[in-house]
Amino acid sequence: MFEVAEYIGIIAFTMSGFFVAVRSRLDLLGVLISVFLTAFGGGIIRDIIVDKTPYTFTHAVPGFMVLGMMILMIILKFHKRESIENKPLFIISDSIGLVSFSITGALVAMQHELNLTGVLALSFVTAVGGGITRDVIINEVPFVFKTGFYGTIALLVAIVLYGLDQFGILNIYTTTLLFAAGVVLRIVAYQNKWSIPLR
């Protein structure tokens, strides 16, 4: 279950990292860095927190997936298209990545027997850590700080996943249902411009 969610998140965030890099008019090296940070940054931070060798550093598949996906997007000339970032493909891929990594972060926290605070922290860091690192490097205000409901999705997913585990009903079916619900909620929140009011 962890590996499936991790791979889905890697593919989805590879796409969103590529779109952000293209919008920022980065060169090939810049695109590569943006893609790798977005896809792996959060997971690396998560694994370091729980004193574990990052998954990306011990498995070859994630790296090949990112390179393959990036090459495919270049072949399909996604870098030639205008205003990609606000198009449905970007929103969907970013939403899938957000929810997938929220799930993997929470799963790792529960595997290490962390409490609810730890589950929330690792879920959030895994989901948005890579994007924050990428945005800081390209000198942008991180996306999660500009829309209040983006990071909230990660926290909601973590709370539900923790609850499922506490009630003994955490399995592939409930996790899949949570994944679908999280993606739909993120897309609906984006379409309706939901945010957490400052006052």
PDB file of C-alpha atoms in Angstrom:
ATOM      1  CA  MET A   1       0.000   0.000   0.000  1.00  0.00           C
ATOM      2  CA  PHE A   2       2.862   2.365   0.878  1.00  0.00           C
ATOM      3  CA  GLU A   3       4.767   1.710  -2.369  1.00  0.00           C
ATOM      4  CA  VAL A   4       1.664   2.190  -4.541  1.00  0.00           C
ATOM      5  CA  ALA A   5       0.852   5.546  -2.913  1.00  0.00           C
ATOM      6  CA  GLU A   6       4.525   6.577  -3.066  1.00  0.00           C
ATOM      7  CA  TYR A   7       4.841   5.811  -6.785  1.00  0.00           C
ATOM      8  CA  ILE A   8       1.565   7.549  -7.623  1.00  0.00           C
ATOM      9  CA  GLY A   9       2.743  10.626  -5.717  1.00  0.00           C
ATOM     10  CA  ILE A  10       6.141  10.594  -7.426  1.00  0.00           C
ATOM     11  CA  ILE A  11       4.608  10.479 -10.918  1.00  0.00           C
ATOM     12  CA  ALA A  12       2.035  13.159 -10.123  1.00  0.00           C
ATOM     13  CA  PHE A  13       4.531  15.536  -8.486  1.00  0.00           C
ATOM     14  CA  THR A  14       7.003  14.983 -11.315  1.00  0.00           C
ATOM     15  CA  MET A  15       4.365  16.448 -13.616  1.00  0.00           C
ATOM     16  CA  SER A  16       3.516  19.390 -11.363  1.00  0.00           C
ATOM     17  CA  GLY A  17       7.219  20.133 -10.773  1.00  0.00           C
ATOM     18  CA  PHE A  18       7.763  20.122 -14.529  1.00  0.00           C
ATOM     19  CA  PHE A  19       4.878  22.544 -15.080  1.00  0.00           C
ATOM     20  CA  VAL A  20       6.161  24.964 -12.423  1.00  0.00           C
ATOM     21  CA  ALA A  21       9.666  24.867 -13.922  1.00  0.00           C
ATOM     22  CA  VAL A  22       8.335  25.570 -17.411  1.00  0.00           C
ATOM     23  CA  ARG A  23       6.278  28.492 -16.150  1.00  0.00           C
ATOM     24  CA  SER A  24       9.378  29.908 -14.456  1.00  0.00           C
ATOM     25  CA  ARG A  25      11.305  29.517 -17.757  1.00  0.00           C
ATOM     26  CA  LEU A  26      14.064  27.377 -16.227  1.00  0.00           C
ATOM     27  CA  ASP A  27      16.670  25.672 -18.389  1.00  0.00           C
ATOM     28  CA  LEU A  28      17.036  21.872 -18.583  1.00  0.00           C
ATOM     29  CA  LEU A  29      19.081  21.673 -15.367  1.00  0.00           C
ATOM     30  CA  GLY A  30      16.577  23.898 -13.592  1.00  0.00           C
ATOM     31  CA  VAL A  31      13.711  21.713 -14.774  1.00  0.00           C
ATOM     32  CA  LEU A  32      15.533  18.603 -13.558  1.00  0.00           C
ATOM     33  CA  ILE A  33      16.132  20.128 -10.120  1.00  0.00           C
ATOM     34  CA  SER A  34      12.533  21.348  -9.866  1.00  0.00           C
ATOM     35  CA  VAL A  35      11.199  17.926 -10.813  1.00  0.00           C
ATOM     36  CA  PHE A  36      13.430  16.010  -8.401  1.00  0.00           C
ATOM     37  CA  LEU A  37      12.772  18.387  -5.495  1.00  0.00           C
ATOM     38  CA  THR A  38       9.014  18.269  -6.009  1.00  0.00           C
ATOM     39  CA  ALA A  39       8.909  14.484  -6.385  1.00  0.00           C
ATOM     40  CA  PHE A  40      11.416  13.519  -3.682  1.00  0.00           C
ATOM     41  CA  GLY A  41      11.906  16.475  -1.322  1.00  0.00           C
ATOM     42  CA  GLY A  42       9.030  15.774   1.038  1.00  0.00           C
ATOM     43  CA  GLY A  43       9.761  12.048   1.237  1.00  0.00           C
ATOM     44  CA  ILE A  44      13.432  12.640   1.994  1.00  0.00           C
ATOM     45  CA  ILE A  45      12.578  15.053   4.822  1.00  0.00           C
ATOM     46  CA  ARG A  46      10.013  12.552   6.166  1.00  0.00           C
ATOM     47  CA  ASP A  47      12.476   9.675   6.238  1.00  0.00           C
ATOM     48  CA  ILE A  48      15.216  11.763   7.854  1.00  0.00           C
ATOM     49  CA  ILE A  49      12.790  12.761  10.636  1.00  0.00           C
ATOM     50  CA  VAL A  50      12.135   9.102  11.506  1.00  0.00           C
ATOM     51  CA  ASP A  51      15.857   8.289  11.257  1.00  0.00           C
ATOM     52  CA  LYS A  52      15.480   6.149   8.161  1.00  0.00           C
ATOM     53  CA  THR A  53      17.528   6.085   4.957  1.00  0.00           C
ATOM     54  CA  PRO A  54      15.357   7.919   2.395  1.00  0.00           C
ATOM     55  CA  TYR A  55      13.329   5.530   0.246  1.00  0.00           C
ATOM     56  CA  THR A  56      14.584   7.253  -2.898  1.00  0.00           C
ATOM     57  CA  PHE A  57      18.193   6.474  -1.943  1.00  0.00           C
ATOM     58  CA  THR A  58      17.629   2.732  -1.532  1.00  0.00           C
ATOM     59  CA  HIS A  59      15.331   1.996  -4.476  1.00  0.00           C
ATOM     60  CA  ALA A  60      16.195   2.619  -8.138  1.00  0.00           C
ATOM     61  CA  VAL A  61      12.623   2.645  -9.433  1.00  0.00           C
ATOM     62  CA  PRO A  62      11.677   6.180  -8.232  1.00  0.00           C
ATOM     63  CA  GLY A  63      14.627   7.795 -10.020  1.00  0.00           C
ATOM     64  CA  PHE A  64      13.912   5.977 -13.276  1.00  0.00           C
ATOM     65  CA  MET A  65      10.230   6.895 -12.995  1.00  0.00           C
ATOM     66  CA  VAL A  66      11.026  10.586 -12.654  1.00  0.00           C
ATOM     67  CA  LEU A  67      13.529  10.608 -15.523  1.00  0.00           C
ATOM     68  CA  GLY A  68      11.201   8.599 -17.747  1.00  0.00           C
ATOM     69  CA  MET A  69       8.239  10.855 -16.994  1.00  0.00           C
ATOM     70  CA  MET A  70      10.296  13.986 -17.587  1.00  0.00           C
ATOM     71  CA  ILE A  71      11.613  12.690 -20.923  1.00  0.00           C
ATOM     72  CA  LEU A  72       8.080  11.727 -21.973  1.00  0.00           C
ATOM     73  CA  MET A  73       6.758  15.204 -21.194  1.00  0.00           C
ATOM     74  CA  ILE A  74       9.579  16.790 -23.200  1.00  0.00           C
ATOM     75  CA  ILE A  75       8.879  14.451 -26.139  1.00  0.00           C
ATOM     76  CA  LEU A  76       5.184  15.404 -25.976  1.00  0.00           C
ATOM     77  CA  LYS A  77       6.313  19.060 -25.953  1.00  0.00           C
ATOM     78  CA  PHE A  78       4.553  20.026 -22.727  1.00  0.00           C
ATOM     79  CA  HIS A  79       7.260  22.663 -22.281  1.00  0.00           C
ATOM     80  CA  LYS A  80       6.000  24.398 -25.436  1.00  0.00           C
ATOM     81  CA  ARG A  81       2.476  24.854 -24.156  1.00  0.00           C
ATOM     82  CA  GLU A  82       1.331  28.109 -22.630  1.00  0.00           C
ATOM     83  CA  SER A  83      -0.303  28.671 -19.231  1.00  0.00           C
ATOM     84  CA  ILE A  84      -0.011  25.029 -18.230  1.00  0.00           C
ATOM     85  CA  GLU A  85      -0.054  25.616 -14.498  1.00  0.00           C
ATOM     86  CA  ASN A  86      -3.738  26.527 -14.213  1.00  0.00           C
ATOM     87  CA  LYS A  87      -4.943  23.880 -16.648  1.00  0.00           C
ATOM     88  CA  PRO A  88      -6.866  20.779 -15.495  1.00  0.00           C
ATOM     89  CA  LEU A  89      -3.875  18.464 -16.055  1.00  0.00           C
ATOM     90  CA  PHE A  90      -1.743  20.440 -13.593  1.00  0.00           C
ATOM     91  CA  ILE A  91      -4.496  20.688 -10.989  1.00  0.00           C
ATOM     92  CA  ILE A  92      -5.283  16.972 -11.216  1.00  0.00           C
ATOM     93  CA  SER A  93      -1.639  15.854 -11.093  1.00  0.00           C
ATOM     94  CA  ASP A  94      -0.885  18.199  -8.189  1.00  0.00           C
ATOM     95  CA  SER A  95      -3.978  17.006  -6.307  1.00  0.00           C
ATOM     96  CA  ILE A  96      -3.049  13.349  -6.804  1.00  0.00           C
ATOM     97  CA  GLY A  97       0.494  14.007  -5.634  1.00  0.00           C
ATOM     98  CA  LEU A  98      -0.697  15.949  -2.591  1.00  0.00           C
ATOM     99  CA  VAL A  99      -3.072  13.228  -1.395  1.00  0.00           C
ATOM    100  CA  SER A 100      -0.730  10.330  -2.236  1.00  0.00           C
ATOM    101  CA  PHE A 101       2.147  11.833  -0.273  1.00  0.00           C
ATOM    102  CA  SER A 102      -0.196  12.784   2.583  1.00  0.00           C
ATOM    103  CA  ILE A 103      -1.070   9.101   2.831  1.00  0.00           C
ATOM    104  CA  THR A 104       2.530   7.850   2.658  1.00  0.00           C
ATOM    105  CA  GLY A 105       3.628  10.366   5.292  1.00  0.00           C
ATOM    106  CA  ALA A 106       0.869   9.253   7.657  1.00  0.00           C
ATOM    107  CA  LEU A 107       1.620   5.563   7.026  1.00  0.00           C
ATOM    108  CA  VAL A 108       5.314   6.004   7.825  1.00  0.00           C
ATOM    109  CA  ALA A 109       4.417   7.879  11.020  1.00  0.00           C
ATOM    110  CA  MET A 110       2.067   5.113  12.138  1.00  0.00           C
ATOM    111  CA  GLN A 111       4.623   2.427  11.271  1.00  0.00           C
ATOM    112  CA  HIS A 112       7.002   4.184  13.674  1.00  0.00           C
ATOM    113  CA  GLU A 113       4.228   4.349  16.301  1.00  0.00           C
ATOM    114  CA  LEU A 114       4.055   8.141  16.412  1.00  0.00           C
ATOM    115  CA  ASN A 115       1.078   9.841  18.015  1.00  0.00           C
ATOM    116  CA  LEU A 116      -1.488  11.977  16.184  1.00  0.00           C
ATOM    117  CA  THR A 117       0.797  15.025  16.250  1.00  0.00           C
ATOM    118  CA  GLY A 118       3.563  12.995  14.602  1.00  0.00           C
ATOM    119  CA  VAL A 119       1.168  11.612  12.002  1.00  0.00           C
ATOM    120  CA  LEU A 120      -0.042  15.110  11.137  1.00  0.00           C
ATOM    121  CA  ALA A 121       3.506  16.482  10.936  1.00  0.00           C
ATOM    122  CA  LEU A 122       4.880  13.722   8.707  1.00  0.00           C
ATOM    123  CA  SER A 123       1.829  13.752   6.454  1.00  0.00           C
ATOM    124  CA  PHE A 124       2.120  17.521   5.984  1.00  0.00           C
ATOM    125  CA  VAL A 125       5.889  17.523   5.470  1.00  0.00           C
ATOM    126  CA  THR A 126       5.741  14.676   2.944  1.00  0.00           C
ATOM    127  CA  ALA A 127       2.954  16.349   0.985  1.00  0.00           C
ATOM    128  CA  VAL A 128       4.286  19.907   0.820  1.00  0.00           C
ATOM    129  CA  GLY A 129       7.971  19.727   1.802  1.00  0.00           C
ATOM    130  CA  GLY A 130       9.243  19.193  -1.732  1.00  0.00           C
ATOM    131  CA  GLY A 131       7.079  21.947  -3.188  1.00  0.00           C
ATOM    132  CA  ILE A 132       8.161  24.425  -0.506  1.00  0.00           C
ATOM    133  CA  THR A 133      11.842  23.638  -1.131  1.00  0.00           C
ATOM    134  CA  ARG A 134      11.377  24.030  -4.879  1.00  0.00           C
ATOM    135  CA  ASP A 135       9.537  27.354  -4.580  1.00  0.00           C
ATOM    136  CA  VAL A 136      12.121  28.792  -2.203  1.00  0.00           C
ATOM    137  CA  ILE A 137      14.929  27.880  -4.605  1.00  0.00           C
ATOM    138  CA  ILE A 138      13.190  29.542  -7.564  1.00  0.00           C
ATOM    139  CA  ASN A 139      12.457  32.585  -5.371  1.00  0.00           C
ATOM    140  CA  GLU A 140       8.683  32.241  -5.095  1.00  0.00           C
ATOM    141  CA  VAL A 141       6.302  32.346  -2.156  1.00  0.00           C
ATOM    142  CA  PRO A 142       5.491  28.650  -1.573  1.00  0.00           C
ATOM    143  CA  PHE A 143       2.119  27.677  -2.997  1.00  0.00           C
ATOM    144  CA  VAL A 144       0.963  26.177   0.300  1.00  0.00           C
ATOM    145  CA  PHE A 145       1.301  29.610   1.952  1.00  0.00           C
ATOM    146  CA  LYS A 146      -0.873  31.309  -0.669  1.00  0.00           C
ATOM    147  CA  THR A 147      -3.911  29.047  -0.480  1.00  0.00           C
ATOM    148  CA  GLY A 148      -5.028  28.021   2.979  1.00  0.00           C
ATOM    149  CA  PHE A 149      -6.893  24.887   1.968  1.00  0.00           C
ATOM    150  CA  TYR A 150      -3.975  23.200   0.162  1.00  0.00           C
ATOM    151  CA  GLY A 151      -2.095  22.129   3.262  1.00  0.00           C
ATOM    152  CA  THR A 152      -5.364  21.521   5.092  1.00  0.00           C
ATOM    153  CA  ILE A 153      -6.096  18.634   2.716  1.00  0.00           C
ATOM    154  CA  ALA A 154      -2.935  16.877   3.926  1.00  0.00           C
ATOM    155  CA  LEU A 155      -3.953  17.336   7.556  1.00  0.00           C
ATOM    156  CA  LEU A 156      -7.512  16.094   6.947  1.00  0.00           C
ATOM    157  CA  VAL A 157      -6.206  12.996   5.144  1.00  0.00           C
ATOM    158  CA  ALA A 158      -3.824  12.296   8.035  1.00  0.00           C
ATOM    159  CA  ILE A 159      -6.586  12.622  10.654  1.00  0.00           C
ATOM    160  CA  VAL A 160      -8.911  10.260   8.775  1.00  0.00           C
ATOM    161  CA  LEU A 161      -6.111   7.743   8.162  1.00  0.00           C
ATOM    162  CA  TYR A 162      -5.156   7.828  11.833  1.00  0.00           C
ATOM    163  CA  GLY A 163      -8.800   7.301  12.779  1.00  0.00           C
ATOM    164  CA  LEU A 164      -9.127   4.331  10.423  1.00  0.00           C
ATOM    165  CA  ASP A 165      -6.052   2.784  12.011  1.00  0.00           C
ATOM    166  CA  GLN A 166      -7.355   3.342  15.537  1.00  0.00           C
ATOM    167  CA  PHE A 167     -10.637   1.630  14.687  1.00  0.00           C
ATOM    168  CA  GLY A 168      -8.822  -1.260  12.980  1.00  0.00           C
ATOM    169  CA  ILE A 169     -10.330  -0.646   9.554  1.00  0.00           C
ATOM    170  CA  LEU A 170      -7.255   0.618   7.747  1.00  0.00           C
ATOM    171  CA  ASN A 171      -6.880  -1.465   4.582  1.00  0.00           C
ATOM    172  CA  ILE A 172      -6.402  -1.068   0.832  1.00  0.00           C
ATOM    173  CA  TYR A 173     -10.122  -0.408   0.281  1.00  0.00           C
ATOM    174  CA  THR A 174     -10.567   2.311   2.896  1.00  0.00           C
ATOM    175  CA  THR A 175      -7.265   3.886   1.866  1.00  0.00           C
ATOM    176  CA  THR A 176      -8.299   3.922  -1.796  1.00  0.00           C
ATOM    177  CA  LEU A 177     -11.627   5.502  -0.864  1.00  0.00           C
ATOM    178  CA  LEU A 178      -9.823   8.122   1.220  1.00  0.00           C
ATOM    179  CA  PHE A 179      -7.439   8.804  -1.671  1.00  0.00           C
ATOM    180  CA  ALA A 180     -10.330   9.374  -4.099  1.00  0.00           C
ATOM    181  CA  ALA A 181     -12.195  11.572  -1.617  1.00  0.00           C
ATOM    182  CA  GLY A 182      -9.076  13.628  -0.929  1.00  0.00           C
ATOM    183  CA  VAL A 183      -8.408  14.254  -4.629  1.00  0.00           C
ATOM    184  CA  VAL A 184     -12.027  15.250  -5.249  1.00  0.00           C
ATOM    185  CA  LEU A 185     -11.986  17.572  -2.222  1.00  0.00           C
ATOM    186  CA  ARG A 186      -8.782  19.242  -3.422  1.00  0.00           C
ATOM    187  CA  ILE A 187     -10.200  19.791  -6.931  1.00  0.00           C
ATOM    188  CA  VAL A 188     -13.503  21.129  -5.564  1.00  0.00           C
ATOM    189  CA  ALA A 189     -11.614  23.422  -3.166  1.00  0.00           C
ATOM    190  CA  TYR A 190      -9.530  24.751  -6.058  1.00  0.00           C
ATOM    191  CA  GLN A 191     -12.529  25.295  -8.321  1.00  0.00           C
ATOM    192  CA  ASN A 192     -14.440  27.123  -5.590  1.00  0.00           C
ATOM    193  CA  LYS A 193     -11.353  28.990  -4.330  1.00  0.00           C
ATOM    194  CA  TRP A 194     -11.820  27.766  -0.781  1.00  0.00           C
ATOM    195  CA  SER A 195      -9.403  29.105   1.811  1.00  0.00           C
ATOM    196  CA  ILE A 196      -9.084  29.463   5.548  1.00  0.00           C
ATOM    197  CA  PRO A 197     -10.045  33.051   6.430  1.00  0.00           C
ATOM    198  CA  LEU A 198      -7.508  35.093   8.377  1.00  0.00           C
ATOM    199  CA  ARG A 199     -10.261  36.478  10.555  1.00  0.00           C
TER     200      ARG A 199
END
